[in-house]
Amino acid sequence: MTPPLDALRHGLLAPVRTVSATPPVQLNLADVLDGEVVRIAGALRQTGMFDDLKRLILDAVEACASPHARAAVAADGVERLHDHLDVHQVLLLRKRLATGLADHSFALTALLVNALRTQPRPVYVCGRVYVRIMMPEDVVAQYRAMLVREAGFMTPHGPHLDSWFSQGRNAVNLWMAIGRVSPGNGLLFYPKRYGEGLRRVGEAGDPAQYVGRPGGVCLEPADTLVFHGDHLHATEVNITDETRFVLTTRISLGPPRYRHRGTGWVPYYDLRLLGTPLRRFASLRSRLTISAARQAIGAARRAIRFRPGTAAR
């Protein structure tokens, strides 16, 4: 894939290695945890999931807008989604897809993971699909108040590490392009700070620290970008005239290792046990962690605090 001339001229591209999606995909997840960023060209087509995903998205467009909007998006591509749905409809679409794709998360992730070469350790999967729809900035700017909880999903998220939130320190992102991703509407990496200690303020990086010049990415529809969740990365403010539409999920090489001060907790499942009589134990290694216990205690305290009829103290 030839990147846009402007991207080359301004040095905006992150160092990304491209591999073929033909199994076995020549990608070692241990190298990704060492900082390599890899584009698997046409991965969703190779697994046979791309057309099914587009059909699910179009079904949701029709449910959230109209049959006419479905036909228009089918003809123009998801890059023109903002021409046919307003921001309220896109928010409804994102939430509807997040719920609808939950039933497909394990199958989708397994297809991608099983296409890889044999890995040095067992792979655990997150079991969630995150829908990220970034419309052009001039479309969404006036809706910031309404989208205050949509950082990283419909509005930009500043530089961060995923393990600051609910993910493991050995989590690997599978960033799946449904539409075209270009410099100006994609993902930014800050490679100079990979593997270094970073200060944070709450769930965001300390804006006073130096992080270096970022690089963006170029993806074609059906490509999958694979990178370590603890690469410092951020959402690029969409200065293009296209909507950027991606689905993401996460896996880990070996049982997830959660940060002790991370916020929240997400279970990971041993891929070897899913689809077997032992599937109920697939998330056991993930649940026997301090992070899982902290999440359970916090949930119990909130339930007691907000129990109907409980007097405030």
Short mmCIF file of C-alpha atoms in Angstrom, two decimals:
data_model
loop_
_atom_site.label_atom_id
_atom_site.label_comp_id
_atom_site.label_asym_id
_atom_site.label_seq_id
_atom_site.Cartn_x
_atom_site.Cartn_y
_atom_site.Cartn_z
CA MET A 1 0.00 0.00 0.00
CA THR A 2 1.43 3.37 -0.99
CA PRO A 3 0.94 6.01 1.74
CA PRO A 4 -0.33 9.46 0.82
CA LEU A 5 2.37 11.85 -0.41
CA ASP A 6 1.58 14.37 2.35
CA ALA A 7 2.19 11.72 4.99
CA LEU A 8 5.62 10.96 3.56
CA ARG A 9 6.49 14.63 3.16
CA HIS A 10 5.72 15.46 6.78
CA GLY A 11 7.07 12.25 8.29
CA LEU A 12 3.75 11.40 9.91
CA LEU A 13 3.86 7.62 9.56
CA ALA A 14 4.71 5.32 12.45
CA PRO A 15 7.12 2.42 11.72
CA VAL A 16 4.80 -0.44 10.79
CA ARG A 17 5.76 -3.82 9.34
CA THR A 18 3.28 -5.30 6.85
CA VAL A 19 2.71 -9.06 6.62
CA SER A 20 0.41 -11.18 4.48
CA ALA A 21 -2.80 -12.55 5.98
CA THR A 22 -2.23 -15.96 4.40
CA PRO A 23 -1.89 -18.52 7.23
CA PRO A 24 0.32 -19.03 9.03
CA VAL A 25 0.68 -15.28 9.47
CA GLN A 26 4.32 -14.49 10.15
CA LEU A 27 3.80 -12.58 13.35
CA ASN A 28 5.27 -13.39 16.75
CA LEU A 29 3.30 -11.80 19.58
CA ALA A 30 6.47 -11.75 21.70
CA ASP A 31 7.93 -9.31 19.16
CA VAL A 32 4.80 -7.17 19.46
CA LEU A 33 5.29 -7.05 23.24
CA ASP A 34 8.82 -5.86 22.50
CA GLY A 35 7.41 -2.90 20.60
CA GLU A 36 6.85 -4.04 17.01
CA VAL A 37 3.76 -2.65 15.26
CA VAL A 38 2.41 -4.94 12.52
CA ARG A 39 -0.22 -4.51 9.81
CA ILE A 40 -1.83 -7.77 8.65
CA ALA A 41 -2.99 -6.85 5.15
CA GLY A 42 -6.58 -7.95 4.46
CA ALA A 43 -6.83 -10.04 7.63
CA LEU A 44 -10.61 -9.75 7.94
CA ARG A 45 -11.12 -10.88 4.34
CA GLN A 46 -8.77 -13.82 4.79
CA THR A 47 -10.75 -15.02 7.81
CA GLY A 48 -14.03 -14.64 5.90
CA MET A 49 -15.47 -12.25 8.50
CA PHE A 50 -15.34 -8.96 6.59
CA ASP A 51 -18.57 -9.32 4.61
CA ASP A 52 -20.42 -10.58 7.69
CA LEU A 53 -19.24 -7.61 9.73
CA LYS A 54 -20.27 -5.14 7.03
CA ARG A 55 -23.71 -6.78 6.86
CA LEU A 56 -24.12 -6.47 10.65
CA ILE A 57 -23.13 -2.81 10.44
CA LEU A 58 -25.57 -2.10 7.63
CA ASP A 59 -28.36 -3.86 9.52
CA ALA A 60 -27.62 -1.60 12.49
CA VAL A 61 -27.56 1.49 10.26
CA GLU A 62 -31.05 0.61 9.01
CA ALA A 63 -32.31 0.04 12.56
CA CYS A 64 -30.85 3.33 13.83
CA ALA A 65 -31.71 5.46 10.78
CA SER A 66 -33.62 4.13 7.76
CA PRO A 67 -33.47 1.72 4.80
CA HIS A 68 -32.47 4.71 2.67
CA ALA A 69 -29.47 5.38 4.97
CA ARG A 70 -28.48 1.73 4.74
CA ALA A 71 -28.48 1.84 0.94
CA ALA A 72 -26.51 5.08 0.93
CA VAL A 73 -23.83 3.79 3.32
CA ALA A 74 -23.60 0.54 1.36
CA ALA A 75 -22.99 2.54 -1.82
CA ASP A 76 -20.64 5.20 -0.41
CA GLY A 77 -18.81 3.21 2.26
CA VAL A 78 -18.52 3.81 6.00
CA GLU A 79 -16.10 6.64 5.22
CA ARG A 80 -19.18 8.73 4.31
CA LEU A 81 -21.27 7.64 7.30
CA HIS A 82 -21.59 11.23 8.52
CA ASP A 83 -23.28 12.21 5.25
CA HIS A 84 -26.20 9.88 5.92
CA LEU A 85 -26.56 9.72 9.73
CA ASP A 86 -26.52 12.56 12.24
CA VAL A 87 -24.40 12.44 15.40
CA HIS A 88 -27.27 11.19 17.58
CA GLN A 89 -27.89 8.32 15.17
CA VAL A 90 -24.19 7.43 15.04
CA LEU A 91 -24.05 7.33 18.85
CA LEU A 92 -27.02 4.97 18.85
CA LEU A 93 -25.35 2.94 16.11
CA ARG A 94 -22.12 2.61 18.09
CA LYS A 95 -23.92 1.40 21.19
CA ARG A 96 -26.13 -0.99 19.25
CA LEU A 97 -23.12 -2.53 17.51
CA ALA A 98 -21.17 -2.85 20.76
CA THR A 99 -24.03 -4.95 22.13
CA GLY A 100 -24.66 -6.90 18.93
CA LEU A 101 -21.02 -7.78 18.31
CA ALA A 102 -20.55 -9.18 21.80
CA ASP A 103 -21.90 -12.55 20.64
CA HIS A 104 -19.29 -12.66 17.86
CA SER A 105 -16.24 -11.55 19.82
CA PHE A 106 -14.77 -14.96 20.66
CA ALA A 107 -15.31 -16.32 17.15
CA LEU A 108 -13.81 -13.25 15.51
CA THR A 109 -10.76 -13.22 17.78
CA ALA A 110 -10.21 -16.96 17.45
CA LEU A 111 -10.21 -16.71 13.65
CA LEU A 112 -7.54 -14.03 13.76
CA VAL A 113 -5.40 -15.70 16.41
CA ASN A 114 -5.59 -19.18 14.88
CA ALA A 115 -4.29 -17.77 11.59
CA LEU A 116 -1.02 -16.79 13.30
CA ARG A 117 2.07 -18.92 13.43
CA THR A 118 2.49 -20.98 16.61
CA GLN A 119 3.05 -18.66 19.54
CA PRO A 120 5.57 -19.16 22.37
CA ARG A 121 2.88 -19.01 25.07
CA PRO A 122 -0.89 -19.66 25.25
CA VAL A 123 -3.08 -16.82 24.02
CA TYR A 124 -5.84 -15.34 26.17
CA VAL A 125 -8.66 -13.30 24.63
CA CYS A 126 -10.62 -10.35 25.98
CA GLY A 127 -14.05 -11.38 24.71
CA ARG A 128 -15.14 -7.83 23.91
CA VAL A 129 -15.37 -5.89 20.68
CA TYR A 130 -15.06 -2.12 20.93
CA VAL A 131 -16.65 0.03 18.22
CA ARG A 132 -14.77 3.23 17.43
CA ILE A 133 -16.38 5.70 15.01
CA MET A 134 -14.51 8.97 14.55
CA MET A 135 -16.40 11.41 12.36
CA PRO A 136 -14.73 14.55 10.98
CA GLU A 137 -13.98 17.09 13.69
CA ASP A 138 -16.17 19.77 12.17
CA VAL A 139 -19.13 17.36 12.42
CA VAL A 140 -18.73 16.39 16.08
CA ALA A 141 -17.15 19.49 17.64
CA GLN A 142 -20.47 21.03 18.71
CA TYR A 143 -21.57 17.77 20.39
CA ARG A 144 -18.67 17.49 22.88
CA ALA A 145 -20.96 17.82 25.91
CA MET A 146 -23.23 15.03 24.68
CA LEU A 147 -20.24 12.80 23.90
CA VAL A 148 -18.37 13.39 27.14
CA ARG A 149 -18.31 9.64 27.90
CA GLU A 150 -17.27 8.69 24.37
CA ALA A 151 -13.52 9.43 24.59
CA GLY A 152 -11.73 6.87 22.44
CA PHE A 153 -14.99 5.78 20.85
CA MET A 154 -16.40 8.88 19.15
CA THR A 155 -14.10 11.64 20.41
CA PRO A 156 -10.29 11.72 20.67
CA HIS A 157 -8.47 10.14 23.59
CA GLY A 158 -5.15 11.68 24.61
CA PRO A 159 -1.83 9.80 24.93
CA HIS A 160 -2.21 6.80 27.24
CA LEU A 161 -1.26 3.21 28.03
CA ASP A 162 -4.07 0.64 28.02
CA SER A 163 -2.88 -0.90 31.30
CA TRP A 164 -3.72 2.39 33.04
CA PHE A 165 -7.32 1.25 32.56
CA SER A 166 -8.64 -2.29 32.76
CA GLN A 167 -6.22 -4.15 30.49
CA GLY A 168 -3.18 -6.29 31.24
CA ARG A 169 0.38 -5.02 30.83
CA ASN A 170 0.87 -7.82 28.30
CA ALA A 171 -2.27 -6.94 26.32
CA VAL A 172 -2.03 -6.77 22.52
CA ASN A 173 -4.47 -4.68 20.50
CA LEU A 174 -6.15 -6.03 17.37
CA TRP A 175 -7.27 -2.84 15.60
CA MET A 176 -9.52 -3.87 12.68
CA ALA A 177 -10.28 -1.39 9.91
CA ILE A 178 -13.81 -1.50 8.49
CA GLY A 179 -13.13 1.58 6.37
CA ARG A 180 -10.03 3.36 5.15
CA VAL A 181 -7.69 4.80 7.83
CA SER A 182 -5.45 7.70 6.81
CA PRO A 183 -3.01 10.09 8.47
CA GLY A 184 -5.30 12.77 9.84
CA ASN A 185 -8.00 10.43 11.19
CA GLY A 186 -6.25 7.40 12.63
CA LEU A 187 -4.11 6.41 15.57
CA LEU A 188 -0.95 8.13 16.81
CA PHE A 189 2.06 6.32 18.30
CA TYR A 190 4.83 7.90 20.37
CA PRO A 191 7.64 5.36 19.81
CA LYS A 192 10.36 7.29 21.64
CA ARG A 193 8.63 6.63 24.96
CA TYR A 194 7.96 2.92 24.46
CA GLY A 195 8.98 0.91 27.51
CA GLU A 196 9.81 3.99 29.57
CA GLY A 197 8.20 5.09 32.80
CA LEU A 198 5.48 7.63 32.15
CA ARG A 199 3.72 9.91 34.58
CA ARG A 200 -0.05 10.07 34.52
CA VAL A 201 -2.73 12.25 36.01
CA GLY A 202 -5.74 10.02 36.70
CA GLU A 203 -6.35 8.08 33.48
CA ALA A 204 -4.40 10.41 31.19
CA GLY A 205 -0.74 11.06 30.58
CA ASP A 206 0.81 14.02 32.38
CA PRO A 207 0.71 16.76 29.71
CA ALA A 208 3.90 18.30 31.12
CA GLN A 209 6.12 15.36 30.16
CA TYR A 210 7.96 15.06 26.86
CA VAL A 211 6.64 12.26 24.65
CA GLY A 212 8.28 13.04 21.30
CA ARG A 213 6.82 13.41 17.85
CA PRO A 214 4.00 10.98 17.05
CA GLY A 215 3.50 8.94 13.91
CA GLY A 216 0.20 7.92 12.33
CA VAL A 217 -0.91 4.85 10.39
CA CYS A 218 -2.42 3.98 7.00
CA LEU A 219 -4.81 1.05 6.70
CA GLU A 220 -7.07 -0.28 3.98
CA PRO A 221 -10.50 -1.79 4.73
CA ALA A 222 -10.12 -5.31 6.23
CA ASP A 223 -6.55 -4.67 7.48
CA THR A 224 -5.74 -5.41 11.12
CA LEU A 225 -3.13 -3.43 13.06
CA VAL A 226 -1.44 -5.33 15.90
CA PHE A 227 0.38 -3.47 18.67
CA HIS A 228 1.22 -3.64 22.37
CA GLY A 229 -1.39 -1.86 24.49
CA ASP A 230 1.43 -0.23 26.44
CA HIS A 231 2.76 1.56 23.40
CA LEU A 232 2.00 5.18 24.21
CA HIS A 233 -0.80 5.95 21.75
CA ALA A 234 -3.64 8.40 21.20
CA THR A 235 -6.61 9.08 18.96
CA GLU A 236 -5.82 11.45 16.13
CA VAL A 237 -8.21 14.39 15.86
CA ASN A 238 -10.03 13.72 12.59
CA ILE A 239 -9.07 16.60 10.31
CA THR A 240 -10.10 14.69 7.17
CA ASP A 241 -13.48 14.64 5.43
CA GLU A 242 -13.92 10.89 6.06
CA THR A 243 -15.31 8.96 9.02
CA ARG A 244 -12.81 6.52 10.51
CA PHE A 245 -14.57 3.26 11.46
CA VAL A 246 -12.68 0.50 13.27
CA LEU A 247 -13.42 -2.41 15.58
CA THR A 248 -10.95 -3.37 18.27
CA THR A 249 -10.38 -6.19 20.69
CA ARG A 250 -7.47 -7.35 22.79
CA ILE A 251 -5.56 -10.53 23.50
CA SER A 252 -2.66 -11.35 25.79
CA LEU A 253 0.34 -13.61 25.38
CA GLY A 254 0.05 -15.75 28.47
CA PRO A 255 -2.30 -14.95 31.39
CA PRO A 256 -2.99 -11.21 31.71
CA ARG A 257 -0.74 -9.27 34.08
CA TYR A 258 -2.70 -6.32 35.43
CA ARG A 259 -1.19 -3.11 36.73
CA HIS A 260 -1.77 -2.83 40.49
CA ARG A 261 -2.97 0.76 40.15
CA GLY A 262 -4.99 0.26 36.99
CA THR A 263 -8.60 1.41 37.02
CA GLY A 264 -11.17 -1.31 36.47
CA TRP A 265 -10.68 -4.91 35.36
CA VAL A 266 -11.60 -6.90 32.26
CA PRO A 267 -11.47 -10.74 32.23
CA TYR A 268 -9.40 -12.63 29.69
CA TYR A 269 -10.13 -16.19 28.58
CA ASP A 270 -7.74 -19.02 27.76
CA LEU A 271 -8.39 -19.61 24.06
CA ARG A 272 -7.47 -23.29 24.40
CA LEU A 273 -10.44 -23.92 26.72
CA LEU A 274 -13.16 -22.04 24.84
CA GLY A 275 -15.41 -24.42 22.97
CA THR A 276 -14.47 -27.32 25.25
CA PRO A 277 -16.16 -28.83 28.35
CA LEU A 278 -13.63 -26.81 30.41
CA ARG A 279 -14.80 -23.45 29.05
CA ARG A 280 -16.19 -22.41 32.45
CA PHE A 281 -12.59 -22.34 33.71
CA ALA A 282 -11.26 -20.32 30.76
CA SER A 283 -11.12 -17.05 32.72
CA LEU A 284 -9.90 -18.53 36.00
CA ARG A 285 -6.31 -17.26 35.72
CA SER A 286 -7.67 -13.79 35.03
CA ARG A 287 -10.07 -13.87 37.96
CA LEU A 288 -7.46 -15.06 40.48
CA THR A 289 -5.73 -11.67 40.46
CA ILE A 290 -5.58 -8.70 42.79
CA SER A 291 -7.21 -6.55 40.10
CA ALA A 292 -10.23 -8.86 39.90
CA ALA A 293 -10.59 -8.90 43.68
CA ARG A 294 -10.35 -5.11 43.86
CA GLN A 295 -13.04 -4.80 41.17
CA ALA A 296 -15.36 -7.20 43.03
CA ILE A 297 -14.90 -5.36 46.34
CA GLY A 298 -15.59 -2.02 44.67
CA ALA A 299 -18.73 -3.36 43.00
CA ALA A 300 -19.98 -4.76 46.32
CA ARG A 301 -19.42 -1.44 48.08
CA ARG A 302 -21.28 0.45 45.36
CA ALA A 303 -24.19 -2.01 45.54
CA ILE A 304 -24.47 -1.48 49.30
CA ARG A 305 -24.16 2.31 48.99
CA PHE A 306 -26.91 2.60 46.40
CA ARG A 307 -29.23 -0.15 47.64
CA PRO A 308 -32.84 1.10 47.64
CA GLY A 309 -33.90 2.07 51.13
CA THR A 310 -30.34 2.36 52.45
CA ALA A 311 -29.92 5.55 54.40
CA ALA A 312 -27.07 7.84 53.33
CA ARG A 313 -24.31 8.20 55.90
#
